[in-house]
Structures are given as C-alpha cells and as structure tokens.
Coordinates of N, CA and C in Angstrom, one line a residue:
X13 N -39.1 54.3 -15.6 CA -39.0 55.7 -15.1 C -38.2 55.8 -13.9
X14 N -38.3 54.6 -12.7 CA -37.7 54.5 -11.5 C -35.9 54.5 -11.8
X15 N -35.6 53.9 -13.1 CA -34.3 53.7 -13.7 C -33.8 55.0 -14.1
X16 N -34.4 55.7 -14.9 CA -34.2 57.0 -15.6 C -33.6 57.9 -14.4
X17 N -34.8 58.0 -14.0 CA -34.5 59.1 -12.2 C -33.1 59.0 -11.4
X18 N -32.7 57.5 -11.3 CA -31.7 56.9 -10.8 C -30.3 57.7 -11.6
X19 N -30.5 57.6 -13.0 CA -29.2 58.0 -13.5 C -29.1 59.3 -13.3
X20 N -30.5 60.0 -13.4 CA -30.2 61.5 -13.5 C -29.6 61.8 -12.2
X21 N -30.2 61.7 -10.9 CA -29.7 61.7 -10.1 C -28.4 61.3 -9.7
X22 N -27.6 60.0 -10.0 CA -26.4 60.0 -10.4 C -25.3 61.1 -10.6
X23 N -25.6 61.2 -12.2 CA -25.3 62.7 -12.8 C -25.2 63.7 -11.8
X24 N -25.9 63.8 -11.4 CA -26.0 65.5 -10.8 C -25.6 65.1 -9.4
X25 N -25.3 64.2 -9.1 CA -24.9 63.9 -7.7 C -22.8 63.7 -7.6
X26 N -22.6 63.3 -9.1 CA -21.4 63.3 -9.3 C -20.5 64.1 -10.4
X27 N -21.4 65.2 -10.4 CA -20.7 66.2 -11.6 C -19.6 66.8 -10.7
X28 N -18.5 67.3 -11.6 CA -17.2 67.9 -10.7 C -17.4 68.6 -10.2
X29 N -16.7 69.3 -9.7 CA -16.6 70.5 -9.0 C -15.5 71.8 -9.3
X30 N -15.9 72.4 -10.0 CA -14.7 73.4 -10.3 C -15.0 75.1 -9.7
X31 N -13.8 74.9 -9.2 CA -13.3 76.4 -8.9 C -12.7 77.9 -9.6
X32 N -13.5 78.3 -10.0 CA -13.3 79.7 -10.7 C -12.1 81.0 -10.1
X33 N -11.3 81.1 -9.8 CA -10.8 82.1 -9.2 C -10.2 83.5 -10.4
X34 N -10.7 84.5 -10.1 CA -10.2 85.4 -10.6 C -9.5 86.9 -10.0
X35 N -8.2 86.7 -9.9 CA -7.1 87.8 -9.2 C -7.4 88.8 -9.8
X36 N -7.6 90.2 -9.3 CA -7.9 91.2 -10.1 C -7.7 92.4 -8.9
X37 N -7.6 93.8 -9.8 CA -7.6 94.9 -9.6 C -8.3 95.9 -9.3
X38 N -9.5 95.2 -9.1 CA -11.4 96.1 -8.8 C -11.6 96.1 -10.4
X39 N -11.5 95.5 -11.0 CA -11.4 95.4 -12.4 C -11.4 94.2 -12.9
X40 N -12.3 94.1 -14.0 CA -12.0 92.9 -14.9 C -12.4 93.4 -16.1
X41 N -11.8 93.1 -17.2 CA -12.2 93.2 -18.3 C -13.7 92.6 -19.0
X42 N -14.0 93.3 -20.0 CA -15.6 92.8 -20.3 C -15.2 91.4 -20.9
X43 N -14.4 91.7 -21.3 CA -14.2 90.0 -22.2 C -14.2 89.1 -21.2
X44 N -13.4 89.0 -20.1 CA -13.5 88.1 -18.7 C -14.9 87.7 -18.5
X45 N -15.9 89.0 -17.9 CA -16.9 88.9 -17.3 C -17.7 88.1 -18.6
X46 N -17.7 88.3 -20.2 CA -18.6 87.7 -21.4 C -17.6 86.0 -20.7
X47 N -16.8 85.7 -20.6 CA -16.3 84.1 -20.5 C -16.9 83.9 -19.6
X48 N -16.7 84.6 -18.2 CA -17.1 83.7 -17.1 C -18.8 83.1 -17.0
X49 N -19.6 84.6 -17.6 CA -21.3 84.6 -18.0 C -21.2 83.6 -18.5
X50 N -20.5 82.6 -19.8 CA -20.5 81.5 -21.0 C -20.0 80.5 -20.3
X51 N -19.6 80.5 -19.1 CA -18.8 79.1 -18.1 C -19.7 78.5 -17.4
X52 N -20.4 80.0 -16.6 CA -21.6 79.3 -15.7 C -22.8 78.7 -16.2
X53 N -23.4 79.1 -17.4 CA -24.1 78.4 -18.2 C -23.7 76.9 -18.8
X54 N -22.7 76.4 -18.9 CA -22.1 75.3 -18.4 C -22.8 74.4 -17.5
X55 N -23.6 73.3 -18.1 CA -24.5 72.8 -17.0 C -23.6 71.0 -16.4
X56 N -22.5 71.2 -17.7 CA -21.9 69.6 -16.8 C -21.0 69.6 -15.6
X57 N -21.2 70.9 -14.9 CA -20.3 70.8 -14.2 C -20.3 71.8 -12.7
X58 N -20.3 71.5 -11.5 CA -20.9 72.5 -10.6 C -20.0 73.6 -10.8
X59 N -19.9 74.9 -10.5 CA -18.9 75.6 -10.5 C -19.1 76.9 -9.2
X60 N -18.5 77.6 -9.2 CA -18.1 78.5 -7.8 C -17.3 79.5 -8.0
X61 N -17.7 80.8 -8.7 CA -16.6 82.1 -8.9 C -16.4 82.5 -7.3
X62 N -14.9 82.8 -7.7 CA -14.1 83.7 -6.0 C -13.7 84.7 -7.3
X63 N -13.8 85.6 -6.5 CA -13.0 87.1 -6.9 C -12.7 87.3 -5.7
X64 N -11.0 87.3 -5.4 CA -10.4 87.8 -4.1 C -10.6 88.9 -3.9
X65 N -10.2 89.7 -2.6 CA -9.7 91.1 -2.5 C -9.2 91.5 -3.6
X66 N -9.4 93.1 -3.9 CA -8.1 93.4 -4.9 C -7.3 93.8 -4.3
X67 N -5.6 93.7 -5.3 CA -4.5 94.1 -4.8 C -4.1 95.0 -3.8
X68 N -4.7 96.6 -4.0 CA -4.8 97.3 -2.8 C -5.1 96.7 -1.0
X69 N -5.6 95.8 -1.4 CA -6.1 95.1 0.1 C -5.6 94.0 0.2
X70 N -4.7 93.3 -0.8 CA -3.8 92.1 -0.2 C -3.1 92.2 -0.9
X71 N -1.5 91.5 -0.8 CA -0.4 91.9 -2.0 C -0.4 90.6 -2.6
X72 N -0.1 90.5 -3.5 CA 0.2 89.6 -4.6 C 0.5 88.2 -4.0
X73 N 1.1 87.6 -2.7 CA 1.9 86.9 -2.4 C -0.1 86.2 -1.2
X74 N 0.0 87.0 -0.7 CA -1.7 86.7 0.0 C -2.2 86.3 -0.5
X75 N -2.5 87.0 -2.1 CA -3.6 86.6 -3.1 C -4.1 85.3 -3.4
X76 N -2.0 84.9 -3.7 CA -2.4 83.7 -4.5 C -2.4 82.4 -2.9
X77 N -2.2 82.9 -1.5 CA -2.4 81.8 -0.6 C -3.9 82.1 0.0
X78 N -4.7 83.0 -0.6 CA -6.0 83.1 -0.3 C -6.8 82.0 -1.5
X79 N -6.7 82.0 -2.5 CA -7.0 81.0 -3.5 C -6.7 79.8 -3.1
X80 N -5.2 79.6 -3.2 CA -5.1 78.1 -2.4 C -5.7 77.6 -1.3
X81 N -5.7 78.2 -0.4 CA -6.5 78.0 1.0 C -7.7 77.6 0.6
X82 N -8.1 78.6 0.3 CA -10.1 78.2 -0.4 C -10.5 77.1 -0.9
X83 N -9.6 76.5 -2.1 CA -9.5 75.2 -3.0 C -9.3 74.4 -2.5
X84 N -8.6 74.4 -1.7 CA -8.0 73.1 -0.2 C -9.0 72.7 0.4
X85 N -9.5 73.4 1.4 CA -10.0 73.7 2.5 C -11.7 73.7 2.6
X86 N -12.0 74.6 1.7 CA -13.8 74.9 1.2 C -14.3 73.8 0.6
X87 N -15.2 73.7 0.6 CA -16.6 72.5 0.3 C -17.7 73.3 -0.4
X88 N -17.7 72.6 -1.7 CA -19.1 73.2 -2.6 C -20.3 71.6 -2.5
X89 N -21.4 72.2 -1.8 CA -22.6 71.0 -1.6 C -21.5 70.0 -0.9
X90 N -21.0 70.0 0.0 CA -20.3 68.8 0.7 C -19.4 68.0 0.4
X91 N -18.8 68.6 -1.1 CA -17.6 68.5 -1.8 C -16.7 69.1 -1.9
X92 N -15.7 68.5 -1.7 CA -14.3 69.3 -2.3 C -14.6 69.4 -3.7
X93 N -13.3 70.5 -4.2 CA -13.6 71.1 -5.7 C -12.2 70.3 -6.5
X94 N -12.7 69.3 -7.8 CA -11.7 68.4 -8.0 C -10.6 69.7 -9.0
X95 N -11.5 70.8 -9.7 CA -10.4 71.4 -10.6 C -10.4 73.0 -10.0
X96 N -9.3 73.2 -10.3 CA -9.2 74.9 -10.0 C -9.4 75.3 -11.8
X97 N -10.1 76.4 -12.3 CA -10.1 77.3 -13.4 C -9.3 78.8 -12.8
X98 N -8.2 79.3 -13.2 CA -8.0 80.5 -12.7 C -7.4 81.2 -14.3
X99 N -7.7 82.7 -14.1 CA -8.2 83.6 -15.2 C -7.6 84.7 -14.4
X100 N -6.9 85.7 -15.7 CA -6.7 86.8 -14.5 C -7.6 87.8 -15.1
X101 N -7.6 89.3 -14.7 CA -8.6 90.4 -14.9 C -8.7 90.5 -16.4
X102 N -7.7 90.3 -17.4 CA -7.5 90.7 -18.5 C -7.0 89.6 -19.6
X103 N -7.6 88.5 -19.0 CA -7.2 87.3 -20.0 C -8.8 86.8 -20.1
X104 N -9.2 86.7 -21.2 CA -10.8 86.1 -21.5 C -10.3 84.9 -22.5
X105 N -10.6 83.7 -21.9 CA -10.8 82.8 -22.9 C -11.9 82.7 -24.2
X106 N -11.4 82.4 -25.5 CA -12.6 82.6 -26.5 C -13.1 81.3 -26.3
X107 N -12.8 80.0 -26.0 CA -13.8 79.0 -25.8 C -13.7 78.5 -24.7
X108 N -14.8 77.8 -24.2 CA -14.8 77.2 -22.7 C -13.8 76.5 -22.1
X109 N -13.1 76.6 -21.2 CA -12.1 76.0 -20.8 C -12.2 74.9 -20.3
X110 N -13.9 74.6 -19.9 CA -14.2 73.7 -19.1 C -14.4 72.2 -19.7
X111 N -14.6 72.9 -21.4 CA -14.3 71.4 -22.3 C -13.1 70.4 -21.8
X112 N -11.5 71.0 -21.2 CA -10.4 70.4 -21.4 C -10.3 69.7 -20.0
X113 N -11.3 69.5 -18.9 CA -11.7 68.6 -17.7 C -11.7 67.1 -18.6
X114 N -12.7 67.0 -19.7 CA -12.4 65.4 -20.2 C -11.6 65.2 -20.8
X115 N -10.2 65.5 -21.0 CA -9.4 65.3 -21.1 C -7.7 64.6 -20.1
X116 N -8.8 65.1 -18.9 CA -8.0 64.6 -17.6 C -6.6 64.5 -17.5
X117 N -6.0 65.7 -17.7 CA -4.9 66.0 -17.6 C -4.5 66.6 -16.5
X118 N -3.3 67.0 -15.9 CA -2.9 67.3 -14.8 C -2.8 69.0 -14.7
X119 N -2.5 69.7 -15.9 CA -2.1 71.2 -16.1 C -2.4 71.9 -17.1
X120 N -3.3 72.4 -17.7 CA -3.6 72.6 -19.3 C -3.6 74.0 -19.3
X121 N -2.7 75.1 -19.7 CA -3.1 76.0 -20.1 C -3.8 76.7 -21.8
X122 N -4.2 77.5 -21.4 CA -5.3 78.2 -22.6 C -4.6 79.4 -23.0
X123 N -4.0 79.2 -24.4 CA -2.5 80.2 -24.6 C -2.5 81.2 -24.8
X124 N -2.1 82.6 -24.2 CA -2.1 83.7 -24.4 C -1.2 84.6 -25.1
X125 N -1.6 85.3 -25.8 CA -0.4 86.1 -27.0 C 0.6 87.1 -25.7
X126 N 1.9 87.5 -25.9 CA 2.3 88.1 -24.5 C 3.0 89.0 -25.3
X127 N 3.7 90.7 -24.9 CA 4.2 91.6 -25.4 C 5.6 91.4 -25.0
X128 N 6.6 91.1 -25.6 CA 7.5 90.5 -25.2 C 8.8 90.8 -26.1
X129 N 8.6 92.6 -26.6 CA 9.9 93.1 -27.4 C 10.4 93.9 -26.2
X130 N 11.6 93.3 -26.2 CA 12.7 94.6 -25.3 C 14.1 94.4 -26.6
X131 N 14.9 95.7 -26.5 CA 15.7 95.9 -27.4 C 17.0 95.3 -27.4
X132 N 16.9 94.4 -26.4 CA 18.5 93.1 -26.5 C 17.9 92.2 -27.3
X133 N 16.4 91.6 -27.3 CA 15.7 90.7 -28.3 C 15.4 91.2 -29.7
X134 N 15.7 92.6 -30.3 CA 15.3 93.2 -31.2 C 16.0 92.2 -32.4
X135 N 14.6 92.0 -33.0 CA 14.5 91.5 -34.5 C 14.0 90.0 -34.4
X136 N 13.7 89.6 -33.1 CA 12.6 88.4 -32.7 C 10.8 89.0 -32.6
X137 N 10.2 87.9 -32.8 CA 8.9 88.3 -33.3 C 8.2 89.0 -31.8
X138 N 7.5 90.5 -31.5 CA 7.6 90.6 -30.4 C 6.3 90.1 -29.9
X139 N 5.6 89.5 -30.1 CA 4.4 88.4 -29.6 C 4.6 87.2 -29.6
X140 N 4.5 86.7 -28.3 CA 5.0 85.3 -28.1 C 3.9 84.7 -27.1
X141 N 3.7 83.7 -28.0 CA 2.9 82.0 -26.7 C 3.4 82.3 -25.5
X142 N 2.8 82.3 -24.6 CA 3.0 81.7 -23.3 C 3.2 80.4 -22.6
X143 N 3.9 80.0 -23.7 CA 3.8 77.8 -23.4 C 5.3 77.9 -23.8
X144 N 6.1 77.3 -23.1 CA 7.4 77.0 -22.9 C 8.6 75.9 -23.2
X145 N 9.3 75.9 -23.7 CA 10.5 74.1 -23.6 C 11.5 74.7 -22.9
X146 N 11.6 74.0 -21.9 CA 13.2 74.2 -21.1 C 14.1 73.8 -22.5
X147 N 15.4 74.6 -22.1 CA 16.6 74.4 -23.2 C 17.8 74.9 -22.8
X148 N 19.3 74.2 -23.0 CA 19.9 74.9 -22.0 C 21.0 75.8 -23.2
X149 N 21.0 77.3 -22.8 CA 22.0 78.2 -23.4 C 23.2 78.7 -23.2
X150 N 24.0 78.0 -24.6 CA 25.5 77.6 -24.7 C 26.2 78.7 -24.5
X151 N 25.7 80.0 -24.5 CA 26.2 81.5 -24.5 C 26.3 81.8 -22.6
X152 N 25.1 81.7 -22.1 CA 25.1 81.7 -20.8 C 25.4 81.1 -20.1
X153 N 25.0 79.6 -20.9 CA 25.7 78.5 -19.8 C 24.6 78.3 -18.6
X154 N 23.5 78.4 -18.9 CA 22.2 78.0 -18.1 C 21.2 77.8 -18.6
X155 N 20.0 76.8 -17.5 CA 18.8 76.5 -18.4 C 18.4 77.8 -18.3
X156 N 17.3 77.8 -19.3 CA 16.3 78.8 -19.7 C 14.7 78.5 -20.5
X157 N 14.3 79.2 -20.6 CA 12.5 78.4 -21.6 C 12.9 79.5 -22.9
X158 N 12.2 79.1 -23.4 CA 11.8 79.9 -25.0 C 10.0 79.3 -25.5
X159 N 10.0 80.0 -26.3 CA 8.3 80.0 -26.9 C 8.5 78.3 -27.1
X160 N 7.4 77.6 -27.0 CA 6.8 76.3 -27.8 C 6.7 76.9 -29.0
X161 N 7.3 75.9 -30.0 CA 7.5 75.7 -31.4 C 6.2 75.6 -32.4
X162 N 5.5 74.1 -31.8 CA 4.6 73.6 -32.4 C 3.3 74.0 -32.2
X163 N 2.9 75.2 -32.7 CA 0.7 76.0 -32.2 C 0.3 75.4 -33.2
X164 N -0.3 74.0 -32.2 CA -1.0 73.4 -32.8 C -1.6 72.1 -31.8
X165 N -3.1 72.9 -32.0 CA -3.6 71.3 -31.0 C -3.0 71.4 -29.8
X166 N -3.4 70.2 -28.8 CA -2.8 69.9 -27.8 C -1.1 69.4 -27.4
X167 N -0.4 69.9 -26.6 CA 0.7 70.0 -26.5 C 1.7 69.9 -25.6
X168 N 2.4 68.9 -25.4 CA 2.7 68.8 -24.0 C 4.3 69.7 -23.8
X169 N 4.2 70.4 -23.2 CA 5.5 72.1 -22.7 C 5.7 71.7 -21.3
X170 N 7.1 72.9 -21.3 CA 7.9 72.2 -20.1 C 7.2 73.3 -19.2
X171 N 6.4 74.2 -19.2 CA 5.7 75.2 -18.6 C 4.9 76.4 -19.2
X172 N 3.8 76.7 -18.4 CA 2.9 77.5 -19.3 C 2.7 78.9 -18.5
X173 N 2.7 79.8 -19.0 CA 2.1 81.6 -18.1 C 0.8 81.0 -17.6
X174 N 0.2 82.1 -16.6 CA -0.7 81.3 -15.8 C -1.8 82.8 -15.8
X175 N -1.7 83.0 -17.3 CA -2.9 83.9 -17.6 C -4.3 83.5 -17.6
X176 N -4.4 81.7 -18.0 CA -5.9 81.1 -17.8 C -5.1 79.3 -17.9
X177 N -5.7 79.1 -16.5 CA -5.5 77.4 -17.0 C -6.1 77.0 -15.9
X178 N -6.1 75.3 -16.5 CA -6.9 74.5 -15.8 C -5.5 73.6 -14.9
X179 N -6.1 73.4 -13.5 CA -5.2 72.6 -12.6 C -6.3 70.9 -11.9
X180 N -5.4 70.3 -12.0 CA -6.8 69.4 -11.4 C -6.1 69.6 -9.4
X181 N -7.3 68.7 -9.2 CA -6.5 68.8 -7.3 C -5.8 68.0 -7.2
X182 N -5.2 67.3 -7.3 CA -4.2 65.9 -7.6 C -2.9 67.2 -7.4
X183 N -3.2 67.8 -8.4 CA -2.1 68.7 -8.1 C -1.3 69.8 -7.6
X184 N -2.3 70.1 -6.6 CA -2.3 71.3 -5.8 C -2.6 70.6 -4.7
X185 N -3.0 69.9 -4.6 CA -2.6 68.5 -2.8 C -1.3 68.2 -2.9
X186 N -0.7 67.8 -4.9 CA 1.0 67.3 -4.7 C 1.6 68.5 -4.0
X187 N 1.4 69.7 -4.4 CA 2.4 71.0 -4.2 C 2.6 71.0 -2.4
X188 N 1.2 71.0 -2.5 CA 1.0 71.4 -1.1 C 0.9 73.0 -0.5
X189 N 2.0 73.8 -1.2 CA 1.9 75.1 -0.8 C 1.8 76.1 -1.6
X190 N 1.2 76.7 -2.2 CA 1.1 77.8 -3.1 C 2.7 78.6 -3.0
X191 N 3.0 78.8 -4.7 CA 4.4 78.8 -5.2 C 4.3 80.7 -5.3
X192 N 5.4 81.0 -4.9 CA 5.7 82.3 -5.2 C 6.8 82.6 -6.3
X193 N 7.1 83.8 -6.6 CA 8.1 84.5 -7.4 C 9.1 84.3 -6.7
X194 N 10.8 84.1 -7.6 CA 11.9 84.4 -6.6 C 12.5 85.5 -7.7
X195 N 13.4 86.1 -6.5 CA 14.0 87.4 -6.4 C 15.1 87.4 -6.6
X196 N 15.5 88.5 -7.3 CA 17.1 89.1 -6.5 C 16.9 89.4 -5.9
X197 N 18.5 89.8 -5.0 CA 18.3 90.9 -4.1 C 17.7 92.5 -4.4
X198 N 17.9 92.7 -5.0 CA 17.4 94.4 -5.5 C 15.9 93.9 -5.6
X199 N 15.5 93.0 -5.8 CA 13.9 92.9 -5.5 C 13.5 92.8 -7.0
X200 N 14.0 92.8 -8.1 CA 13.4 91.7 -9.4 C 13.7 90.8 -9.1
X201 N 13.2 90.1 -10.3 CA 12.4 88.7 -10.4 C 13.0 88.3 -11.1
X202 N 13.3 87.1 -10.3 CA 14.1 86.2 -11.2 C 13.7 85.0 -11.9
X203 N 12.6 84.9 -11.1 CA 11.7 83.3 -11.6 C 10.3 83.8 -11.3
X204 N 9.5 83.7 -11.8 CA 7.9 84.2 -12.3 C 7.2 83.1 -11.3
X205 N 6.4 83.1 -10.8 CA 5.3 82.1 -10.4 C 5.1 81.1 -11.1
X206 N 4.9 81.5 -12.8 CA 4.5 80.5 -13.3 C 5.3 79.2 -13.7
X207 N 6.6 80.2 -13.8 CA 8.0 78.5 -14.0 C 8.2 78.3 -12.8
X208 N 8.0 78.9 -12.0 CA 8.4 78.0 -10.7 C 7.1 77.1 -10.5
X209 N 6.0 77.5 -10.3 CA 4.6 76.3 -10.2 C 5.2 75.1 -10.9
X210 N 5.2 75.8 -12.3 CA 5.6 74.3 -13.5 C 6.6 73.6 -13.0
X211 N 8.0 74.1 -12.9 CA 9.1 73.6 -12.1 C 8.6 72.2 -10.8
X212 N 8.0 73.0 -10.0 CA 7.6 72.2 -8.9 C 6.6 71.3 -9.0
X213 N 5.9 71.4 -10.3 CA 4.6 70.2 -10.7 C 5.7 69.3 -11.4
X214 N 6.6 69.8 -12.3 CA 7.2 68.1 -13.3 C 8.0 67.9 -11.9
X215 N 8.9 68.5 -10.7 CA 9.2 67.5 -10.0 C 8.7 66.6 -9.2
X216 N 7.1 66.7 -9.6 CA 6.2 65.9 -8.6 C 5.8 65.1 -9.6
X217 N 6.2 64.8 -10.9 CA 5.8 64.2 -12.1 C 4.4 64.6 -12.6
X218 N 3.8 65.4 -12.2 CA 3.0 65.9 -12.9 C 3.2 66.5 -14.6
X219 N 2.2 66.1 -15.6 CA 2.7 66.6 -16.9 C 1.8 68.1 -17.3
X220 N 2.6 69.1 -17.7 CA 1.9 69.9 -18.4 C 1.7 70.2 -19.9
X221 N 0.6 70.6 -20.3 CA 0.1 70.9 -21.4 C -0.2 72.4 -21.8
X222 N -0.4 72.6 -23.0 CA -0.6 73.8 -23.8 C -1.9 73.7 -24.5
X223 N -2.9 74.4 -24.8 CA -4.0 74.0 -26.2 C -3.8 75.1 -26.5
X224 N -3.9 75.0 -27.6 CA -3.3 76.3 -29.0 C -4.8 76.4 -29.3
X225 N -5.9 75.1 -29.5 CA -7.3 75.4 -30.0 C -8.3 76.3 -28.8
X226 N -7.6 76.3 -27.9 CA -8.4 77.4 -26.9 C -7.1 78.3 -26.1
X227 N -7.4 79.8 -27.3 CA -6.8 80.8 -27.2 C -7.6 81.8 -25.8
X228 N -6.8 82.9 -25.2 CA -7.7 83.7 -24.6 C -6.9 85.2 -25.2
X229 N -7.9 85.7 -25.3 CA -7.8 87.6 -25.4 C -6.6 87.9 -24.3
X230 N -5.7 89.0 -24.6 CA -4.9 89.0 -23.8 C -4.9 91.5 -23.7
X231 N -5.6 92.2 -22.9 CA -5.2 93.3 -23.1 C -4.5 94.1 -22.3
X232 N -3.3 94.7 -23.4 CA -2.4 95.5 -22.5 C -2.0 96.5 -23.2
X233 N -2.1 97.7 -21.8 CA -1.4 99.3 -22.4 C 0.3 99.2 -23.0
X234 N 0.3 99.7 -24.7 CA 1.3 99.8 -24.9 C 1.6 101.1 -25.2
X235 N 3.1 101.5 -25.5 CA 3.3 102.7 -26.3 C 3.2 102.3 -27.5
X236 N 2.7 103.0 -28.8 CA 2.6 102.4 -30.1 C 4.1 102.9 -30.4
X237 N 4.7 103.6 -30.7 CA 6.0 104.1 -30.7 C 7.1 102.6 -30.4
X238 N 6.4 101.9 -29.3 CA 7.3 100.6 -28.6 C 6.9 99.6 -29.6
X239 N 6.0 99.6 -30.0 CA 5.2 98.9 -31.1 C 5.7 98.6 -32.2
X240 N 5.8 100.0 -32.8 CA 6.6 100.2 -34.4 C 7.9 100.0 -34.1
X241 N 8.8 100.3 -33.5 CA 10.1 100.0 -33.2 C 10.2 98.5 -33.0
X242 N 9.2 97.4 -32.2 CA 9.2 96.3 -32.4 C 9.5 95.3 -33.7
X243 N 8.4 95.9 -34.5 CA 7.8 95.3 -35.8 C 8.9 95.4 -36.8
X244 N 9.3 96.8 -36.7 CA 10.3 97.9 -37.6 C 11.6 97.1 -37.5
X245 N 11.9 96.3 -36.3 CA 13.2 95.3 -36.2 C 12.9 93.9 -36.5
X246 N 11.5 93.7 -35.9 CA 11.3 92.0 -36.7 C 11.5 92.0 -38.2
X247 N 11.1 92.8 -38.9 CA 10.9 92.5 -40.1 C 11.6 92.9 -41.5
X248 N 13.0 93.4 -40.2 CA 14.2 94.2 -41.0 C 14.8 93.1 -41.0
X249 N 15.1 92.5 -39.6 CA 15.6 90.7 -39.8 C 15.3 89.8 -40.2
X250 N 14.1 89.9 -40.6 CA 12.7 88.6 -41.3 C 13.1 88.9 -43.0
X251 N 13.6 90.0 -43.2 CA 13.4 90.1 -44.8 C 14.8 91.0 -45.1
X252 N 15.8 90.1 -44.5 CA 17.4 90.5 -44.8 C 17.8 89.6 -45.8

C-alpha cells in the first residue's frame, strides 16, 4: 500500500505543466469555450487558462509580450510551465491538443481551414491548411510558403498559422523574445508572426510539425458573393 501511495504521489508531483493562453476580443467563440471545458477535464496534466486583456486595452504587439512574460516568468504549484497551449478566440480544436505533449516535439500545430481567395489567386482552391513548405519562386525570384501537400497524419512543415498549437519551453527559452509582424513602410505586413516565429525556431533548430488528425473549427465573416466568385473560378479551372 506504502508502494502504491509512493507512485501516485510521484505522478501527481510530476505531471507537466501546461499553459493555456487565449488572445481575444471580449469574446470567444462557444466552440473555444466547449474545447477549453474538454482540456481542463484532462487529468494528466496540471493546466492554467490566461485570457489576456482584450485588444481594446492592449495592442496586438503587448498581447503577445504579456503571454510570453507570464510563461517565462510565472510558477504553477512552484513550477515553471514545461508547454504553452495557445488558441485564439475563434479557433476550437475538435480533439484535445493535449494528447500531442507525448509526442514530445518542439512545435505542433492543430490545422486550421483559412479563407484565402483574392482574385490574383483566382482558380486555386480558396480554403487552404495553415501548415506551410518554404519554396523558392522562379517568377519572383524569392522564397515564399505555399499550403503542405501531404493532410495526413503527423507532418513535419517548414511553418504553421498559429491559430492553435502546442510549443514546448525548450523553445520559447531558445527564442528568448516574443516574435512580432514585419512591415512595410505604409504599415502592411509583410511577414505574419507566425512565419517569422517559425523562421526564428528552425534557426534555433528547432523542428516543426503539423497534425492533420487534430483539426480545429475555424469561424469567419464572409461575403457569400466573395464566396461564389471563389468556387465559381476554382472549378472553372478544376474542370477545363
């Protein structure tokens, strides 16, 4: 019995520690709030929801060095937190994300469908993975990403959107400093957070991954008009 006690104690003295963070708008979607309810029930693993300020009250750039800071810095039961989980307001994983911890990888995202017809791309499929291969284009004459090929299973991409994924701390101690967007001058964007993060994890050799078998809900206001004009060119070039 004295043996039994011993392991359980064990166990629960060395379960991880994972950090929940969710960026949001005073808003989350119900599908979020049904995942996050299905996470914390999750008994292998300690966990700790942050919901920052919303945007109104810190900009985008604060946001994401108020998350970092916290994960660094903060102690759950006298522990640092070995993984970050981050989710945004409107990405709900359909299965637990927290399965892909024994897998002990460095970057795993959980793939999200993305709206991604504008009319210079007209007659490509306008819903696309968020998991990436660098490739370089002979027309431009620069690198660039395009969709991952292979939805299927686990998958190792040269970068993933950072609508839901797992990070371990190995690799947000390598970074050291929470990654921003770069600009033009006129103030778009030239580089997203999430290829620059990725960028700055493979030059730290860190490897990233994709799982196709843990999808998340992804909801966004469209015009349906933008919709049918989408489809209406995929499938004029799909069936020429």
């Amino acid at each position: 019995g004295r043996m039994v006690r011993r392991k359980i104690m064990h166990i629960i003295e060395n379960k991880k520690k994972v950090l929940i963070a969710v960026p949001h708008q005073d808003w989350l979607h119900c599908s979020v709030v049904l995942s996050i309810i299905k996470i914390l029930n999750d008994t292998r693993y300690d966990k700790f929801v942050l919901l920052p300020p919303p945007y109104g009250f810190m900009t985008v750039e604060s946001k994401r060095q108020y998350i970092h800071n916290f994960f660094i810095k903060k102690e759950f039961d006298g522990k640092k937190f070995d993984y970050l989980l981050r989710m945004d307001d409107d990405n709900g994983p359909l299965k637990n994300p927290l399965d892909l911890i024994e897998l002990d990888k460095d970057i795993i995202g959980c793939v999200t469908p993305t709206w991604a017809y504008a009319k210079k791309f007209a007659g490509q499929n306008p819903i696309k993975f968020n998991a990436y291969d660098k490739y370089f284009d002979k027309k431009r004459k620069k690198w660039g990403y395009r969709e991952h090929k292979k939805m299927k299973g686990l998958q190792e991409v040269d970068a993933i959107g950072m609508g839901c994924y797992l990070v371990a701390r190995r690799v947000i101690e390598g970074i050291k400093e929470p990654v921003q967007s770069i600009a033009y001058n006129d103030g778009s964007v030239f580089k997203g957070e999430d290829i620059t993060f990725c960028e700055r994890a493979k030059k730290q050799g860190f490897k990233i991954y994709a799982h196709y078998d843990y999808p998340c809900t992804h909801f966004k206001e469209i015009d349906l008009r933008e919709m049918g004009e989408g489809y209406k060119e995929y499938y004029k070039l799909k069936h020429k």
